XYZ file of C-alpha atoms in Angstrom:
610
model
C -8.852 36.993 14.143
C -5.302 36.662 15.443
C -3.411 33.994 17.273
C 0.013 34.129 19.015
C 1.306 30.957 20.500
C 3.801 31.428 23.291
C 6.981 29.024 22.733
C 8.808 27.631 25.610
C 8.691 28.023 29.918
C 6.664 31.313 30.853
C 9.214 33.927 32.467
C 8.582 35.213 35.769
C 7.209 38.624 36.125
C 6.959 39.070 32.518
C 4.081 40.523 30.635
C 4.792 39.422 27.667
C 1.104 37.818 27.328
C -0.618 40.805 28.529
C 1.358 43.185 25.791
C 0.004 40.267 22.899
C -3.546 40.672 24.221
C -3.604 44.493 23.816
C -2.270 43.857 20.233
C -5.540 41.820 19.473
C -4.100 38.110 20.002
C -5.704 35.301 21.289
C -2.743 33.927 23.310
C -1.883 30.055 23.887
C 0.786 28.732 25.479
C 3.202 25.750 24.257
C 6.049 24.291 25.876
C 8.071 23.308 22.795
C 7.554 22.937 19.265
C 5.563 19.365 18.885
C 2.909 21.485 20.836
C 3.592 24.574 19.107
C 2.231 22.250 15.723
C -0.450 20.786 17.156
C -2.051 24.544 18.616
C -0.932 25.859 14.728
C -2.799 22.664 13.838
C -6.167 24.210 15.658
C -5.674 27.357 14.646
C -8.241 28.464 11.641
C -6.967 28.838 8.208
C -8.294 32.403 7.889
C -6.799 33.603 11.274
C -3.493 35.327 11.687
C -1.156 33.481 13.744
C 2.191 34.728 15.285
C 4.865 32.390 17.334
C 6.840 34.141 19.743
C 9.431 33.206 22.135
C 8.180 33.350 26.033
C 11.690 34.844 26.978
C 11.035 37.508 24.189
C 11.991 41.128 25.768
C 11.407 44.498 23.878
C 9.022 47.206 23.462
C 5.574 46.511 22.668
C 5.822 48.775 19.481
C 8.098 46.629 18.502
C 6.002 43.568 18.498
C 3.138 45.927 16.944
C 5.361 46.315 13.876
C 6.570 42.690 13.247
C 2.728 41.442 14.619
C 0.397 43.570 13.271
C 1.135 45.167 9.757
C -1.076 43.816 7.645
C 0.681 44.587 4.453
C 2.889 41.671 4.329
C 2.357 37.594 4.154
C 5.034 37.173 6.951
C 7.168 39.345 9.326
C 10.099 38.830 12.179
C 11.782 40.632 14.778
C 14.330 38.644 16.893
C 12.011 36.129 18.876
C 8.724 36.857 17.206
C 6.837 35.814 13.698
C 3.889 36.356 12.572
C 2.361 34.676 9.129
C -0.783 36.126 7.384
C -3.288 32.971 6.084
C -1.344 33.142 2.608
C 2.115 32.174 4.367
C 0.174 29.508 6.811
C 1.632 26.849 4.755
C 5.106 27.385 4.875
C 5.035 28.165 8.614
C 3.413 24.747 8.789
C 6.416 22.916 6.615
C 9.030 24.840 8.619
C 7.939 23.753 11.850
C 7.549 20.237 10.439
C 11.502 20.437 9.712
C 12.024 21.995 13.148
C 11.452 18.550 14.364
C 13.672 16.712 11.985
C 16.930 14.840 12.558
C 19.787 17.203 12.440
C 21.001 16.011 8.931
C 17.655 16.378 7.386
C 17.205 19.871 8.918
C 20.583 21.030 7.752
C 19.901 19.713 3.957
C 16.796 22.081 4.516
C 19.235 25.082 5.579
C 17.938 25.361 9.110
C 20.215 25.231 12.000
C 21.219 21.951 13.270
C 19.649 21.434 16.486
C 16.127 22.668 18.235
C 17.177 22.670 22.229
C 16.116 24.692 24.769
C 18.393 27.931 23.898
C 16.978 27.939 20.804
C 14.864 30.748 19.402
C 11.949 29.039 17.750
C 10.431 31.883 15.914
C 13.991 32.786 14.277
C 14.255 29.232 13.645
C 10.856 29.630 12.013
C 11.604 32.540 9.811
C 14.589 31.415 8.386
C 12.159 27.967 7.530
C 9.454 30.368 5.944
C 11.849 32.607 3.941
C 13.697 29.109 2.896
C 10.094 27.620 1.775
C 9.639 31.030 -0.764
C 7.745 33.148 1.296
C 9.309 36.522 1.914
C 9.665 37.555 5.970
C 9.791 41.083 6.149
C 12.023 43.024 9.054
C 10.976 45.830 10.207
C 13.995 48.718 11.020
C 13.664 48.839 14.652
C 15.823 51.765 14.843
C 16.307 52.556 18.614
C 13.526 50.123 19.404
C 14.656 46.957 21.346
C 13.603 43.204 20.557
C 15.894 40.407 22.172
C 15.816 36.993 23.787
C 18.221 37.235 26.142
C 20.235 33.843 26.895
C 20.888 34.527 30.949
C 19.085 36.659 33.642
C 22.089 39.521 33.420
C 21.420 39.602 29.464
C 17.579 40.137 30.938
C 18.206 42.396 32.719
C 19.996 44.522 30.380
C 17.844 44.097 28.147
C 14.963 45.289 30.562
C 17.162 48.793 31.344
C 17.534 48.934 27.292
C 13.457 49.033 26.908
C 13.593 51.680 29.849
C 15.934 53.766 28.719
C 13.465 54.162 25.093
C 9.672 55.652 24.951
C 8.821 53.220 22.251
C 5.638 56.156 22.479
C 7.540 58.711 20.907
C 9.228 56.743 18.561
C 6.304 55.614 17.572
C 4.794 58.897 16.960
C 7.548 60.165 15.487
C 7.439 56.960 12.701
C 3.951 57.875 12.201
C 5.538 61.061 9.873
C 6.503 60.409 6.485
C 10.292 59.604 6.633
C 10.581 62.420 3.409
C 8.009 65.098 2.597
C 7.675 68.655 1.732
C 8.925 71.928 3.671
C 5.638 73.291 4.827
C 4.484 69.722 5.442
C 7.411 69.294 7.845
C 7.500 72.349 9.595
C 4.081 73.953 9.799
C 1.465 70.593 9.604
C 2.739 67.159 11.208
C 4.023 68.847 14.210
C 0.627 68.857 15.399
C -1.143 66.699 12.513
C 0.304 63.560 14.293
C -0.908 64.449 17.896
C -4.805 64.647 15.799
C -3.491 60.764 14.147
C -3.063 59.524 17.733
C -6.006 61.326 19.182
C -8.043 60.069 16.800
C -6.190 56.092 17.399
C -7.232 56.514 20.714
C -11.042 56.865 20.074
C -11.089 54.177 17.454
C -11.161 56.367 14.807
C -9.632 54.795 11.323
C -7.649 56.348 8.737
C -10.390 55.498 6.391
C -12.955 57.879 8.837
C -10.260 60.376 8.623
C -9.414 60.490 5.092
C -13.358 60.713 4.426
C -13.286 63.952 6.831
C -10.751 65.587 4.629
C -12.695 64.989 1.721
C -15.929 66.531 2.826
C -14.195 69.245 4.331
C -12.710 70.018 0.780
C -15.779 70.138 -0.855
C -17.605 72.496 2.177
C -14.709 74.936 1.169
C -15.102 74.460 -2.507
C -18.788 75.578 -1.562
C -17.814 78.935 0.024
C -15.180 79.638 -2.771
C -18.440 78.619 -5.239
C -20.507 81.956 -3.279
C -18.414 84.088 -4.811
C -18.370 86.345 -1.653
C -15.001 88.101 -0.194
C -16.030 86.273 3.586
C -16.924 82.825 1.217
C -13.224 82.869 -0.254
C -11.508 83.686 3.102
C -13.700 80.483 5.152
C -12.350 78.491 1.805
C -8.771 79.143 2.382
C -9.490 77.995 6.190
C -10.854 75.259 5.486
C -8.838 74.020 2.650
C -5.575 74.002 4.937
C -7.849 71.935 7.611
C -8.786 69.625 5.187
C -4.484 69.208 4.051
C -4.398 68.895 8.265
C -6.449 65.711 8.240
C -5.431 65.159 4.711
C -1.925 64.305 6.551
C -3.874 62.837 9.661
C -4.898 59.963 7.585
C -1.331 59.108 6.679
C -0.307 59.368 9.968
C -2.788 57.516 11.580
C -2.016 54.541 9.244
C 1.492 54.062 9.913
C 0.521 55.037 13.785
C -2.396 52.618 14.182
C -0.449 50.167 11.201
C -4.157 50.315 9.991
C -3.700 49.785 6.365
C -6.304 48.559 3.701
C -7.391 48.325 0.201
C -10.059 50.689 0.492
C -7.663 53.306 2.443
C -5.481 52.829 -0.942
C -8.278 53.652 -2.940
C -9.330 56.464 -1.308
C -5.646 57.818 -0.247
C -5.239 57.773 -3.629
C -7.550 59.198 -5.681
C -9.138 62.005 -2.785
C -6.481 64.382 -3.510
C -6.972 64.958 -7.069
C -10.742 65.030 -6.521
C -10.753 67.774 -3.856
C -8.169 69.964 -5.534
C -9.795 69.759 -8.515
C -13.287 70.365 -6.771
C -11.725 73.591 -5.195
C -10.706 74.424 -8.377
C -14.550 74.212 -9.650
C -15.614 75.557 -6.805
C -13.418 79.083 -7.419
C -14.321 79.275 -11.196
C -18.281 79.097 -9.916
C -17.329 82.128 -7.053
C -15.478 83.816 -9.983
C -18.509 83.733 -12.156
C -20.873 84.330 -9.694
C -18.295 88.457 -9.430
C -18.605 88.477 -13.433
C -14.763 86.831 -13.788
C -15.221 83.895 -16.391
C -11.909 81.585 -15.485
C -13.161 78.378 -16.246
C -10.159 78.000 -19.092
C -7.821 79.217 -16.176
C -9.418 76.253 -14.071
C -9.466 73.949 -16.810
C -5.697 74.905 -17.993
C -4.099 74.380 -14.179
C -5.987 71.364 -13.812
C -4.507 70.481 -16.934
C -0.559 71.412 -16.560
C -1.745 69.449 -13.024
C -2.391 66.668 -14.024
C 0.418 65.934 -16.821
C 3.159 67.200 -14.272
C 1.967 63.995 -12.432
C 2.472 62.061 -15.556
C 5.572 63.064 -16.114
C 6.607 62.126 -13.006
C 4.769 58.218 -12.746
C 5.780 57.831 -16.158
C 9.882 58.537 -15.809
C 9.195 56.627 -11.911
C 7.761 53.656 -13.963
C 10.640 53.328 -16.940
C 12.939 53.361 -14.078
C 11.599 51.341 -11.649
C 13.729 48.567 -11.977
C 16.293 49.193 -14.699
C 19.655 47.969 -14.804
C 21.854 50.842 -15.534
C 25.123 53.016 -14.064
C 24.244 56.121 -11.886
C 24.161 59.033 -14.554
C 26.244 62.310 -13.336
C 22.950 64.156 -13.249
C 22.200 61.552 -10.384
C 25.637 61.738 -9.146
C 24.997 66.058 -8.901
C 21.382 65.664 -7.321
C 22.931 63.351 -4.635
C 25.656 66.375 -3.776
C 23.216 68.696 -3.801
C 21.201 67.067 -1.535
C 24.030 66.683 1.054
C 23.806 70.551 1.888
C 21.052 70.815 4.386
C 19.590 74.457 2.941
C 19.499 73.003 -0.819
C 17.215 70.024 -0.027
C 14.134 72.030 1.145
C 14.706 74.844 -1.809
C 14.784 71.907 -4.265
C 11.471 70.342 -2.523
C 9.671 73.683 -2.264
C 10.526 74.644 -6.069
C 8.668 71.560 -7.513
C 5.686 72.582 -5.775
C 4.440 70.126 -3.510
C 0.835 69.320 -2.261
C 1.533 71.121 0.748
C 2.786 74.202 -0.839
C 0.824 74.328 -3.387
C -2.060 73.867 -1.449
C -1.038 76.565 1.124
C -0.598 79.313 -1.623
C -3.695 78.237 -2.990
C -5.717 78.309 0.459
C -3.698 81.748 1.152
C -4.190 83.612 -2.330
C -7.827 82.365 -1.608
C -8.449 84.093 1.301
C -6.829 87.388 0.572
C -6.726 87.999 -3.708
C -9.117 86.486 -6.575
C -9.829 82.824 -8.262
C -7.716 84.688 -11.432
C -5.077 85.352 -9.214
C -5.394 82.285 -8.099
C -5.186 80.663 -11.513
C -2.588 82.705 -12.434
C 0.191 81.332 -9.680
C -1.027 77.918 -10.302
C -0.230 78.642 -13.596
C 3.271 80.178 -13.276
C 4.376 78.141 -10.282
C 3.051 74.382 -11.882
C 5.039 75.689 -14.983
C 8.368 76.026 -13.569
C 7.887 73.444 -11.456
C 7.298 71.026 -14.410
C 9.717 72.718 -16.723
C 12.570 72.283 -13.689
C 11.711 68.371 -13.051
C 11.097 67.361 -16.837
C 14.551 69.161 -17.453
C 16.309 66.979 -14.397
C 14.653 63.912 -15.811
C 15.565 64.346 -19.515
C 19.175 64.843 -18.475
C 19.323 61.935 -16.255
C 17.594 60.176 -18.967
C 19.962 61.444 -21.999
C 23.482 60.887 -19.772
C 22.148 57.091 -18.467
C 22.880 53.972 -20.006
C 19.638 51.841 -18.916
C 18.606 48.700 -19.777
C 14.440 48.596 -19.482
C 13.107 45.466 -18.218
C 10.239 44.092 -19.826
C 8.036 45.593 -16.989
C 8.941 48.910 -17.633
C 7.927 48.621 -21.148
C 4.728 46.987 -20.268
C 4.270 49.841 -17.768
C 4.464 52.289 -20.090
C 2.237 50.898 -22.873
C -0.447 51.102 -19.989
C 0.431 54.382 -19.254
C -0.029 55.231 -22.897
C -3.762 54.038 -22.408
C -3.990 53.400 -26.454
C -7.273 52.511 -27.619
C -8.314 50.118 -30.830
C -7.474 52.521 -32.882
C -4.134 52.955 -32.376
C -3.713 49.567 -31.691
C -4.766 48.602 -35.400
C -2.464 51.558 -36.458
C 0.098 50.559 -34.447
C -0.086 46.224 -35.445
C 0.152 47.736 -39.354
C 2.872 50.104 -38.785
C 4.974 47.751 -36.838
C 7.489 47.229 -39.924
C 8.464 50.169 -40.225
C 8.675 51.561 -36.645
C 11.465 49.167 -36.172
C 13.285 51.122 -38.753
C 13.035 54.258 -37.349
C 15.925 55.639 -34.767
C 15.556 55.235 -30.957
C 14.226 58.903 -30.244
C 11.105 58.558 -32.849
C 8.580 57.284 -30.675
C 8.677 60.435 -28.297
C 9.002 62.608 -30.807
C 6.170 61.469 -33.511
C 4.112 61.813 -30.106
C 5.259 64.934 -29.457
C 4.809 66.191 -32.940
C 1.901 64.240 -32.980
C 0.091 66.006 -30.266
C 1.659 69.780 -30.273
C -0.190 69.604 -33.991
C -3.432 68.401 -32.729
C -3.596 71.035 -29.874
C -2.579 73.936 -31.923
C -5.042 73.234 -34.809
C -8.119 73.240 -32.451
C -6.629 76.452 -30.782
C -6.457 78.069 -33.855
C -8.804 77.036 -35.910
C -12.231 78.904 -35.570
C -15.554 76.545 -34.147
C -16.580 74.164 -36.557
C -14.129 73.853 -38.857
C -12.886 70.467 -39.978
C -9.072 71.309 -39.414
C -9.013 70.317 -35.905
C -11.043 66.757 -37.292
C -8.513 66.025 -40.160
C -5.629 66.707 -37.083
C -7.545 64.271 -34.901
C -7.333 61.614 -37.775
C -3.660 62.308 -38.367
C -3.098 62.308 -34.507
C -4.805 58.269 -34.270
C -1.715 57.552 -37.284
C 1.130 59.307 -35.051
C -0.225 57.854 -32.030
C -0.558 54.701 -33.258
C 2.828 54.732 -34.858
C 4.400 55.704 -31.468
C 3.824 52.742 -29.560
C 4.104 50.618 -32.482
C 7.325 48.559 -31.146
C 7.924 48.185 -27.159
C 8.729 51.856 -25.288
C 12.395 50.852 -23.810
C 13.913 53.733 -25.546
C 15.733 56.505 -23.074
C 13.453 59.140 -23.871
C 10.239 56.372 -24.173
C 8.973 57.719 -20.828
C 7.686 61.209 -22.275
C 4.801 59.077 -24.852
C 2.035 58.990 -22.009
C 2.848 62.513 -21.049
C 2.613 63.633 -24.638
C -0.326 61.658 -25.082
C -2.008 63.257 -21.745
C -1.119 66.821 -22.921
C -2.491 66.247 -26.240
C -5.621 65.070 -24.995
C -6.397 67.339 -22.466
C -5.027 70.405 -24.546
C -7.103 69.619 -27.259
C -10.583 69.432 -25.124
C -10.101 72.409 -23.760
C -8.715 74.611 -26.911
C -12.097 72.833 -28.857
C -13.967 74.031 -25.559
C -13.034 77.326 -25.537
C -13.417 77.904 -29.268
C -16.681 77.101 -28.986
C -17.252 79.973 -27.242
C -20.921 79.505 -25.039
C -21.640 78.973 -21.911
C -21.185 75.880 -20.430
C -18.551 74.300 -22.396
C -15.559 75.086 -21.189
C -17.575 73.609 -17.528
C -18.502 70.565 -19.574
C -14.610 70.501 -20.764
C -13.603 70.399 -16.705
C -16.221 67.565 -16.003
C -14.679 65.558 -19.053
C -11.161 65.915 -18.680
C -12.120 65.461 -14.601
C -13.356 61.983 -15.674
C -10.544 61.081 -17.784
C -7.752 62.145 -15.683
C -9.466 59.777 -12.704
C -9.056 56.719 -15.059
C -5.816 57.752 -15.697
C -4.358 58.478 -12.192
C -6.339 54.802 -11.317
C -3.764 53.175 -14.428
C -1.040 54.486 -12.261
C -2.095 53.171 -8.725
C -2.961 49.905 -10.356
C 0.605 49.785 -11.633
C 2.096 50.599 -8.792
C 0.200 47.784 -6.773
C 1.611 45.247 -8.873
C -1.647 44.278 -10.269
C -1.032 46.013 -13.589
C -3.275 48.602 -15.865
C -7.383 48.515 -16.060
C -8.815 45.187 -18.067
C -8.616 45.740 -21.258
C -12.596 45.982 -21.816
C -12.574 49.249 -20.188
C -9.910 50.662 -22.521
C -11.913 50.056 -25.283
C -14.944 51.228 -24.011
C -13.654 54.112 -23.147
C -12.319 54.488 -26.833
C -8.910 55.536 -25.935
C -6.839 58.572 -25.794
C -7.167 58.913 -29.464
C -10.682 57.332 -29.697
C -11.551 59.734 -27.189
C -10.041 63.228 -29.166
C -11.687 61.626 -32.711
C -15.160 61.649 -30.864
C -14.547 65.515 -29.711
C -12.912 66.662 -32.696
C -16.168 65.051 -35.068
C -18.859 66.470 -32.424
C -16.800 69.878 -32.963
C -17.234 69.649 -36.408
C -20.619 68.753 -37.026
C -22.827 70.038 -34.096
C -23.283 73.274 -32.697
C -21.833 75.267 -29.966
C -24.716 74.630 -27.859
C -24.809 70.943 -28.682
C -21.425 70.809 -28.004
C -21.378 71.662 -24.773
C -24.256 68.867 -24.177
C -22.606 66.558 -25.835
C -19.076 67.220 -23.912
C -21.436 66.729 -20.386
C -23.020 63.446 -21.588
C -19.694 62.445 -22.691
C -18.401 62.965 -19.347
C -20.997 61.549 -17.739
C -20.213 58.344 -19.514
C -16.703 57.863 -18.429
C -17.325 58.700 -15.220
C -19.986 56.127 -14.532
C -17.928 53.554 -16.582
C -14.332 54.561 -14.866
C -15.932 54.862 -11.418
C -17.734 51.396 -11.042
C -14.726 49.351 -12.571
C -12.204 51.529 -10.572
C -14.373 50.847 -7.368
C -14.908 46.997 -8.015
C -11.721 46.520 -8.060
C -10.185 48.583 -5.270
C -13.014 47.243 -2.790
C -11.817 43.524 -4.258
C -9.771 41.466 -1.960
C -7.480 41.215 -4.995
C -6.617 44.707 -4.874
C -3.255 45.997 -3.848
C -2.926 47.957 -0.616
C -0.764 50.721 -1.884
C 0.573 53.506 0.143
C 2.576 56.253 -1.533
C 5.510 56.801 0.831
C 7.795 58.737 -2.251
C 8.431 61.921 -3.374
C 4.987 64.092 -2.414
C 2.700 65.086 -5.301
């Protein structure tokens, strides 16, 4: 439920009270602030409550985005607040010093005097943001939200809110503020006219984002037929499900319907149909006597750790304290030109490119030829940003903050093992130069991988570089990651991983496994892309209990690597799907406790696409 209490002498002709009620408030009127606490006063604890000021004049979208965003325990515009339950309290001891002498309000910081120019809810604000609780401000932009002092002030104000179709500027907000070429130019044209459609019928982003998903998986069912007419309905209805995938989004900041189960799902749905289309092609490719499942497996692969790259670099330099490194200094030049912006967004390869050359090549060529642009196109893409981000990186003088650090050792998802490598080898990693821990991960892994490639099925190479790899993984994180170069251990440790399933998959050399390899490394990467949502909501990595249950990146490649070695191929590839089976069950019922919690984070990527 929400409240607004009206603040002062109603205005004639204004419909001020109406606009609240079509936002969802219960309005009540007060006359001046000993009122104003005594209608807080009845106000229940759970409810929403806004005070705004009766002379208030602006555009209803205005109020919508100080009023109604749920994603924040107070916000203001210029004559109205609003407090979620969690900033109830200080509203209450703010308006409590509203109505105290002038010297005790001033040794509080609020202005001197309430009278009847005053604007109560700015007087509020500054109270609230005084008591600790941050008041967020909306950017208005060409959106107008005033209390005018005099009827000519009013009445310019009135011709200012004319002059504006707080509609379109709406709509137009309702658009990510920085996204992708085709995104821009051939989708949210129209995508946002299908968000506000779909506001108008009560439809939520939640609904919407749901719709994309099943629409994924229906094309990942006619790639799966293996049929020329199968592939070209896939590509269609791969780009409709990016269409509503960008719908959601839209709707969201349209509507300002945002929740912790639309985090969730925005979240983790576009990995899962992606990689469900990628499934689905390898099936339709097997079904025409093309086996591609190590194409599948190796895009979802380079995929996934381009990601990790990226959250891992975006983590270690969330918050450090550093000078802007002439790399930075060049990418902001660049970016000045118009043309260079959109070739340097199109050449990383963004969900809606990538997704439109994979819809297109679909439709009109074959799952390997498919494969085989992922392939080329993810790989320069992640060769260009990881370059970009090691030079920043190596010309930057950063200081990590202790969060970074943490963030990373999440990120690193080490299991016991390590951990009991890493507690013994802690002398001596603080010995070793700055650049070691990347680099014994590096090694680390790049040996691992390249033994199981090489080494024929059941050999006990790959298990001897699986023991090895728990040392040098261990010994990596052994003292905190605030090194420059720090950010590339969870990468390493992702590749490694990953690489190492599917070179021990393919090896094996029956079918099945290198399917049982997708479902596996399908579960894994979920639990890791839900470490870096977590992170990002403030909340910090999975509990710990899951971690170990899960046994770890390294925990996780021992397992493999022993099964490799003592079972057959057959057995293998059972023992890979149980395996996955496992994690997913595990992963998915902690990841969906928590994100259905009312402790979970609402988090809405608004960065760099993905």
């Amino acid at each position: 439920m929400s409240t607004a209490i009206l603040t002062g002498p109603p205005v004639p002709g204004s419909s001020l009270e109406g606009d609240l009620r079509s936002l969802g408030f219960d309005v009540r009127v007060s006359p001046g602030a000993d009122r104003t606490a005594e209608l807080l006063a009845e106000v229940p604890g759970a409810d929403r409550v806004a005070v705004v000021d009766a002379r208030f004049v602006g555009h209803v979208h205005s109020l919508r985005l100080a009023l109604t965003d749920p994603r924040f325990p107070a916000a203001a515009v210029p004559g109205a607040l609003t407090v979620q339950p969690a900033g109830r309290a200080a509203l209450t001891r703010a308006l409590a010093r509203a109505g105290e002498p002038d010297t005790a309000r001033a040794a509080a910081g609020a202005p001197a005097a309430i009278s009847s120019d005053t604007v109560l809810p700015d007087v509020l604000a500054q109270g609230v943001e005084t008591d600790g609780t941050p008041v967020h401000r909306p950017d208005l932009g060409s959106l107008v939200a005033t209390v005018p002092g005099d009827p000519q002030a009013r009445n310019e104000a009135r011709q200012a809110v004319l002059a504006v179709d707080d509609e379109a500027v709406r709509l137009r907000s309702s658009v990510k503020a920085r996204d992708g070429f085709f995104t821009t130019y051939c989708v949210s044209p129209y995508s946002r006219h299908i968000a506000r459609w779909c506001a108008r019928r009560g439809l939520t982003p939640n609904q919407v984002t749901t719709a994309s998903l099943i629409t994924a998986l229906i094309a990942a069912g006619f790639a799966a037929t293996g049929t020329r007419a199968g592939f070209a309905v896939a590509g269609l209805l791969l780009l409709l499900s990016f269409v509503l995938d960008c719908a959601d989004g839209q709707l969201a900041r349209y509507s300002l319907q945002y929740s912790t189960m639309g985090a969730w799902l925005d979240a983790t749905f576009d990995r899962a149909k992606e990689y469900a289309f990628y499934a689905g092609l390898a099936l339709g490719a097997a079904r025409a006597g093309d086996d591609v499942w190590a194409l599948a497996l190796g895009a979802m692969v380079l995929q996934t750790c381009r990601h990790v790259v990226d959250f891992s670099f975006n983590e270690a330099n969330h918050d450090a304290v550093s000078n802007t490194s002439p790399t930075a200094a060049l990418s902001d030049k660049l970016d000045s030109v118009g043309w260079t912006v959109w070739v340097r967004r199109m050449i990383v390869l963004p969900i809606g490119e990538r997704w439109a050359m994979i819809a297109v090549l679909t439709a009109v060529t074959t799952p390997r030829i498919v494969f085989y642009a992922l392939l080329v196109g993810c790989g320069f893409a992640a060769c260009y940003t990881t370059a970009g981000r090691l030079l920043r990186s190596l010309t930057r003088k950063a200081t990590r903050t202790e969060r970074a650090t943490r963030a990373l050792a999440e990120l690193a998802d080490s299991g016991p093992l390590a951990e009991t490598v890493a507690r013994a080898a802690r002398p001596l990693a603080r010995r070793l130069p700055a650049i070691a821990p990347p680099v014994i991960a590096l090694l680390g892994g790049g040996a691992l991988a390249a033994t199981a490639a090489l080494s024929p099925y059941g050999s006990l190479w790959p298990l001897l570089a699986a023991v090895g790899y728990v040392l040098t993984s261990g010994l990596a994180v052994a003292r905190p990651l605030g090194g420059a170069l720090d950010w590339l251990v969870p990468p390493a440790f992702r590749a490694a991983e990953y690489g190492t399933i599917l070179a021990l998959a393919a090896r094996a050399d029956v079918d099945g496994a290198l399917p049982a390899a997708f479902g596996l490394v399908s579960a894994v990467a979920y639990h890791h892309y839900d470490t870096v949502y977590r992170i990002r909501g403030g909340t910090g990595a999975p509990p710990q209990w899951l971690v170990r249950v899960i046994g770890g990146h390294e925990g996780r490649i021992l397992a493999v690597a022993l099964l490799a070695a003592l079972v057959t191929a057959t057995d293998f590839t059972i023992a890979l799907t149980a395996l996955a089976v496992v994690v997913a069950l595990v992963v998915l019922v902690e990841s969906i406790r928590f994100w259905v919690s009312s402790a979970a984070p609402a988090v809405h990527d608004e960065g760099e696409p993905a």
